[in-house]
DNA sequence: GATACAGGCTTGT
DNA sequence: ACAAGCCTGTATC
């Protein structure tokens, strides 16, 4: 089995986060199980990102925009791009997003689910019209979504 | 209200 | 081609 190595793994209130970069781009920021070993960032670029993430978690600072380079289908990239335009502290429903992109709400869900860069592509700001919706394919992870939303000032979920 | 069903769109077998 | 997924709107108890 293939072991994925990250450029950095940091601890956060919602679990461990694995960061992978390529040149000066972020290619992945994934939620990891708690038994992952921490990896300190080595380059100044990854260090900067980790600092921002830590700051984001420990204060009300919102995340700055980093250059992203997510791998995915053209459709997924389109959705991810649209999601990045949702301002912090606000949420948008799958349906609204779907209407804007002229697609279906469930298709939006698929794109969210395969989001390789959590937080920076704010899939947690996309909610169902009635309820919070799911998160990363598992209902048990919606608490992460809730935490993030609450952290950004959304208390309706 | 609370279920049930069907519709619409993309992705992985 | 088929089934399934972070959904939604309408119909029917």
mmCIF file of C-alpha atoms (C1' of nucleotides) in Angstrom:
data_model
loop_
_atom_site.group_PDB
_atom_site.id
_atom_site.type_symbol
_atom_site.label_atom_id
_atom_site.label_comp_id
_atom_site.label_asym_id
_atom_site.label_seq_id
_atom_site.Cartn_x
_atom_site.Cartn_y
_atom_site.Cartn_z
ATOM 1 C CA UNK A 1 0.000 0.000 0.000
ATOM 2 C CA UNK A 2 1.164 3.383 -0.913
ATOM 3 C CA UNK A 3 2.145 5.693 1.842
ATOM 4 C CA UNK A 4 1.397 9.302 1.156
ATOM 5 C CA UNK A 5 3.897 11.704 2.523
ATOM 6 C CA UNK A 6 2.979 15.251 3.228
ATOM 7 C CA UNK A 7 5.194 18.275 3.281
ATOM 8 C CA UNK A 8 3.774 19.085 6.664
ATOM 9 C CA UNK A 9 1.319 17.643 9.133
ATOM 10 C CA UNK A 10 0.000 19.920 11.815
ATOM 11 C CA UNK A 11 -2.410 19.534 14.691
ATOM 12 C CA UNK A 12 -5.593 21.569 14.836
ATOM 13 C CA UNK A 13 -8.771 21.711 16.913
ATOM 14 C CA UNK A 14 -10.522 19.589 14.300
ATOM 15 C CA UNK A 15 -7.796 16.999 13.913
ATOM 16 C CA UNK A 16 -4.584 16.683 12.025
ATOM 17 C CA UNK A 17 -4.068 18.291 8.690
ATOM 18 C CA UNK A 18 -1.768 17.117 5.965
ATOM 19 C CA UNK A 19 -0.357 19.702 3.630
ATOM 20 C CA UNK A 20 1.159 18.979 0.278
ATOM 21 C CA UNK A 21 2.644 21.539 -2.027
ATOM 22 C CA UNK A 22 4.280 21.679 -5.388
ATOM 23 C CA UNK A 23 6.538 24.567 -6.096
ATOM 24 C CA UNK A 24 4.655 27.548 -4.722
ATOM 25 C CA UNK A 25 1.248 25.959 -5.005
ATOM 26 C CA UNK A 26 -0.881 24.005 -2.606
ATOM 27 C CA UNK A 27 -2.025 20.754 -4.117
ATOM 28 C CA UNK A 28 -3.588 19.170 -1.080
ATOM 29 C CA UNK A 29 -4.774 19.922 2.406
ATOM 30 C CA UNK A 30 -6.423 16.889 3.875
ATOM 31 C CA UNK A 31 -7.943 15.891 7.165
ATOM 32 C CA UNK A 32 -5.980 13.051 8.719
ATOM 33 C CA UNK A 33 -6.670 10.502 11.428
ATOM 34 C CA UNK A 34 -5.265 11.319 14.823
ATOM 35 C CA UNK A 35 -2.590 8.647 14.689
ATOM 36 C CA UNK A 36 -0.658 10.489 12.038
ATOM 37 C CA UNK A 37 2.762 11.671 12.955
ATOM 38 C CA UNK A 38 3.304 15.375 12.933
ATOM 39 C CA UNK A 39 5.696 16.784 10.395
ATOM 40 C CA UNK A 40 7.170 20.203 10.828
ATOM 41 C CA UNK A 41 7.128 22.403 7.755
ATOM 42 C CA UNK A 42 10.525 22.750 6.172
ATOM 43 C CA UNK A 43 10.285 25.303 3.434
ATOM 44 C CA UNK A 44 9.375 28.906 4.100
ATOM 45 C CA UNK A 45 6.324 28.511 1.940
ATOM 46 C CA UNK A 46 4.847 25.616 3.893
ATOM 47 C CA UNK A 47 5.837 27.360 7.072
ATOM 48 C CA UNK A 48 3.855 30.393 6.073
ATOM 49 C CA UNK A 49 0.809 28.311 5.339
ATOM 50 C CA UNK A 50 1.026 26.467 8.635
ATOM 51 C CA UNK A 51 1.334 29.721 10.490
ATOM 52 C CA UNK A 52 -1.750 31.062 8.789
ATOM 53 C CA UNK A 53 -3.689 27.933 9.566
ATOM 54 C CA UNK A 54 -2.707 28.028 13.204
ATOM 55 C CA UNK A 55 -3.656 31.662 13.384
ATOM 56 C CA UNK A 56 -6.959 30.917 11.748
ATOM 57 C CA UNK A 57 -7.757 28.267 14.325
ATOM 58 C CA UNK A 58 -6.653 30.250 17.338
ATOM 59 C CA UNK A 59 -8.251 33.549 16.464
ATOM 60 C CA UNK A 60 -10.950 34.963 14.280
ATOM 61 C CA UNK A 61 -8.491 35.709 11.539
ATOM 62 C CA UNK A 62 -9.711 34.531 8.216
ATOM 63 C CA UNK A 63 -7.552 32.531 5.921
ATOM 64 C CA UNK A 64 -5.580 34.397 3.302
ATOM 65 C CA UNK A 65 -5.751 33.281 -0.304
ATOM 66 C CA UNK A 66 -2.987 30.940 -1.286
ATOM 67 C CA UNK A 67 -2.277 29.810 -4.808
ATOM 68 C CA UNK A 68 -4.044 26.499 -5.200
ATOM 69 C CA UNK A 69 -3.561 23.801 -7.740
ATOM 70 C CA UNK A 70 -6.073 21.079 -7.025
ATOM 71 C CA UNK A 71 -6.173 17.996 -9.198
ATOM 72 C CA UNK A 72 -9.595 17.189 -10.552
ATOM 73 C CA UNK A 73 -11.957 17.168 -13.464
ATOM 74 C CA UNK A 74 -12.764 20.467 -15.201
ATOM 75 C CA UNK A 75 -16.162 20.406 -13.609
ATOM 76 C CA UNK A 76 -14.748 19.989 -10.133
ATOM 77 C CA UNK A 77 -12.325 22.831 -10.590
ATOM 78 C CA UNK A 78 -15.171 25.032 -11.718
ATOM 79 C CA UNK A 79 -17.112 24.261 -8.571
ATOM 80 C CA UNK A 80 -14.095 24.705 -6.330
ATOM 81 C CA UNK A 81 -13.415 28.065 -7.870
ATOM 82 C CA UNK A 82 -16.966 29.147 -7.218
ATOM 83 C CA UNK A 83 -16.754 28.001 -3.620
ATOM 84 C CA UNK A 84 -13.707 30.094 -2.962
ATOM 85 C CA UNK A 85 -15.811 33.122 -3.717
ATOM 86 C CA UNK A 86 -18.059 32.502 -0.744
ATOM 87 C CA UNK A 87 -17.028 35.046 1.877
ATOM 88 C CA UNK A 88 -16.138 33.843 5.360
ATOM 89 C CA UNK A 89 -19.020 33.878 7.770
ATOM 90 C CA UNK A 90 -21.512 33.173 5.032
ATOM 91 C CA UNK A 91 -22.978 30.000 3.693
ATOM 92 C CA UNK A 92 -24.515 29.042 0.413
ATOM 93 C CA UNK A 93 -26.784 26.145 -0.375
ATOM 94 C CA UNK A 94 -25.925 23.427 -2.829
ATOM 95 C CA UNK A 95 -28.894 24.511 -4.865
ATOM 96 C CA UNK A 96 -27.815 28.144 -5.128
ATOM 97 C CA UNK A 97 -24.351 27.147 -6.172
ATOM 98 C CA UNK A 98 -25.769 24.673 -8.657
ATOM 99 C CA UNK A 99 -28.019 27.300 -10.181
ATOM 100 C CA UNK A 100 -25.110 29.670 -10.610
ATOM 101 C CA UNK A 101 -23.071 27.028 -12.350
ATOM 102 C CA UNK A 102 -26.022 25.691 -14.291
ATOM 103 C CA UNK A 103 -25.701 22.245 -12.847
ATOM 104 C CA UNK A 104 -27.397 20.015 -10.284
ATOM 105 C CA UNK A 105 -27.144 20.243 -6.542
ATOM 106 C CA UNK A 106 -25.997 16.695 -6.138
ATOM 107 C CA UNK A 107 -23.196 17.294 -8.576
ATOM 108 C CA UNK A 108 -22.064 20.102 -6.299
ATOM 109 C CA UNK A 109 -22.024 17.654 -3.442
ATOM 110 C CA UNK A 110 -19.770 15.340 -5.385
ATOM 111 C CA UNK A 111 -17.306 18.109 -6.044
ATOM 112 C CA UNK A 112 -17.331 19.084 -2.384
ATOM 113 C CA UNK A 113 -16.761 15.537 -1.362
ATOM 114 C CA UNK A 114 -13.673 15.158 -3.476
ATOM 115 C CA UNK A 115 -12.307 18.504 -2.440
ATOM 116 C CA UNK A 116 -8.567 17.969 -2.021
ATOM 117 C CA UNK A 117 -7.926 21.238 -0.218
ATOM 118 C CA UNK A 118 -10.226 21.596 2.741
ATOM 119 C CA UNK A 119 -10.543 24.981 4.438
ATOM 120 C CA UNK A 120 -8.932 26.841 1.560
ATOM 121 C CA UNK A 121 -11.639 25.541 -0.694
ATOM 122 C CA UNK A 122 -14.427 26.171 1.790
ATOM 123 C CA UNK A 123 -16.643 23.200 1.220
ATOM 124 C CA UNK A 124 -17.806 23.648 4.807
ATOM 125 C CA UNK A 125 -19.574 26.850 3.779
ATOM 126 C CA UNK A 126 -21.818 24.936 1.449
ATOM 127 C CA UNK A 127 -24.808 23.590 3.294
ATOM 128 C CA UNK A 128 -28.066 21.908 2.518
ATOM 129 C CA UNK A 129 -31.141 24.088 2.291
ATOM 130 C CA UNK A 130 -32.501 22.282 5.328
ATOM 131 C CA UNK A 131 -29.720 21.340 7.666
ATOM 132 C CA UNK A 132 -25.997 21.294 7.503
ATOM 133 C CA UNK A 133 -25.601 18.614 4.894
ATOM 134 C CA UNK A 134 -22.806 16.105 4.977
ATOM 135 C CA UNK A 135 -19.077 16.391 5.105
ATOM 136 C CA UNK A 136 -16.472 14.291 3.371
ATOM 137 C CA UNK A 137 -18.861 11.454 2.863
ATOM 138 C CA UNK A 138 -19.366 10.699 6.510
ATOM 139 C CA UNK A 139 -22.068 11.943 8.802
ATOM 140 C CA UNK A 140 -19.645 11.626 11.692
ATOM 141 C CA UNK A 141 -17.561 14.395 10.215
ATOM 142 C CA UNK A 142 -20.281 16.984 10.142
ATOM 143 C CA UNK A 143 -19.137 18.047 13.568
ATOM 144 C CA UNK A 144 -15.993 19.311 11.891
ATOM 145 C CA UNK A 145 -18.126 21.284 9.509
ATOM 146 C CA UNK A 146 -20.116 22.664 12.408
ATOM 147 C CA UNK A 147 -17.008 23.648 14.272
ATOM 148 C CA UNK A 148 -15.668 25.516 11.268
ATOM 149 C CA UNK A 149 -18.911 27.322 10.592
ATOM 150 C CA UNK A 150 -19.274 28.333 14.190
ATOM 151 C CA UNK A 151 -15.707 29.481 14.234
ATOM 152 C CA UNK A 152 -16.500 31.734 11.314
ATOM 153 C CA UNK A 153 -19.560 33.125 13.007
ATOM 154 C CA UNK A 154 -22.365 30.978 11.651
ATOM 155 C CA UNK A 155 -24.426 29.625 14.513
ATOM 156 C CA UNK A 156 -27.466 28.317 12.732
ATOM 157 C CA UNK A 157 -26.267 24.769 12.561
ATOM 158 C "C1'" DG B 1 -45.088 18.206 10.186
ATOM 159 C "C1'" DA B 2 -43.194 13.955 8.357
ATOM 160 C "C1'" DT B 3 -42.208 10.581 4.730
ATOM 161 C "C1'" DA B 4 -42.007 9.164 -0.192
ATOM 162 C "C1'" DC B 5 -40.886 9.760 -4.837
ATOM 163 C "C1'" DA B 6 -38.922 11.532 -8.713
ATOM 164 C "C1'" DG B 7 -35.936 14.730 -11.157
ATOM 165 C "C1'" DG B 8 -31.368 16.356 -12.539
ATOM 166 C "C1'" DC B 9 -26.040 16.101 -12.810
ATOM 167 C "C1'" DT B 10 -21.422 14.022 -12.207
ATOM 168 C "C1'" DT B 11 -18.369 10.218 -10.995
ATOM 169 C "C1'" DG B 12 -16.607 5.501 -10.251
ATOM 170 C "C1'" DT B 13 -17.504 0.543 -11.345
ATOM 171 C "C1'" DA C 1 -24.782 1.202 -18.767
ATOM 172 C "C1'" DC C 2 -25.649 1.385 -13.920
ATOM 173 C "C1'" DA C 3 -25.684 2.749 -9.353
ATOM 174 C "C1'" DA C 4 -24.842 6.075 -5.964
ATOM 175 C "C1'" DG C 5 -23.796 10.694 -3.928
ATOM 176 C "C1'" DC C 6 -22.416 16.562 1.405
ATOM 177 C "C1'" DC C 7 -29.603 17.597 -2.861
ATOM 178 C "C1'" DT C 8 -34.378 19.698 -3.792
ATOM 179 C "C1'" DG C 9 -38.890 20.320 -4.887
ATOM 180 C "C1'" DT C 10 -43.538 18.330 -5.044
ATOM 181 C "C1'" DA C 11 -46.907 15.008 -3.675
ATOM 182 C "C1'" DT C 12 -49.165 12.426 -0.170
ATOM 183 C "C1'" DC C 13 -50.190 10.901 4.395
#
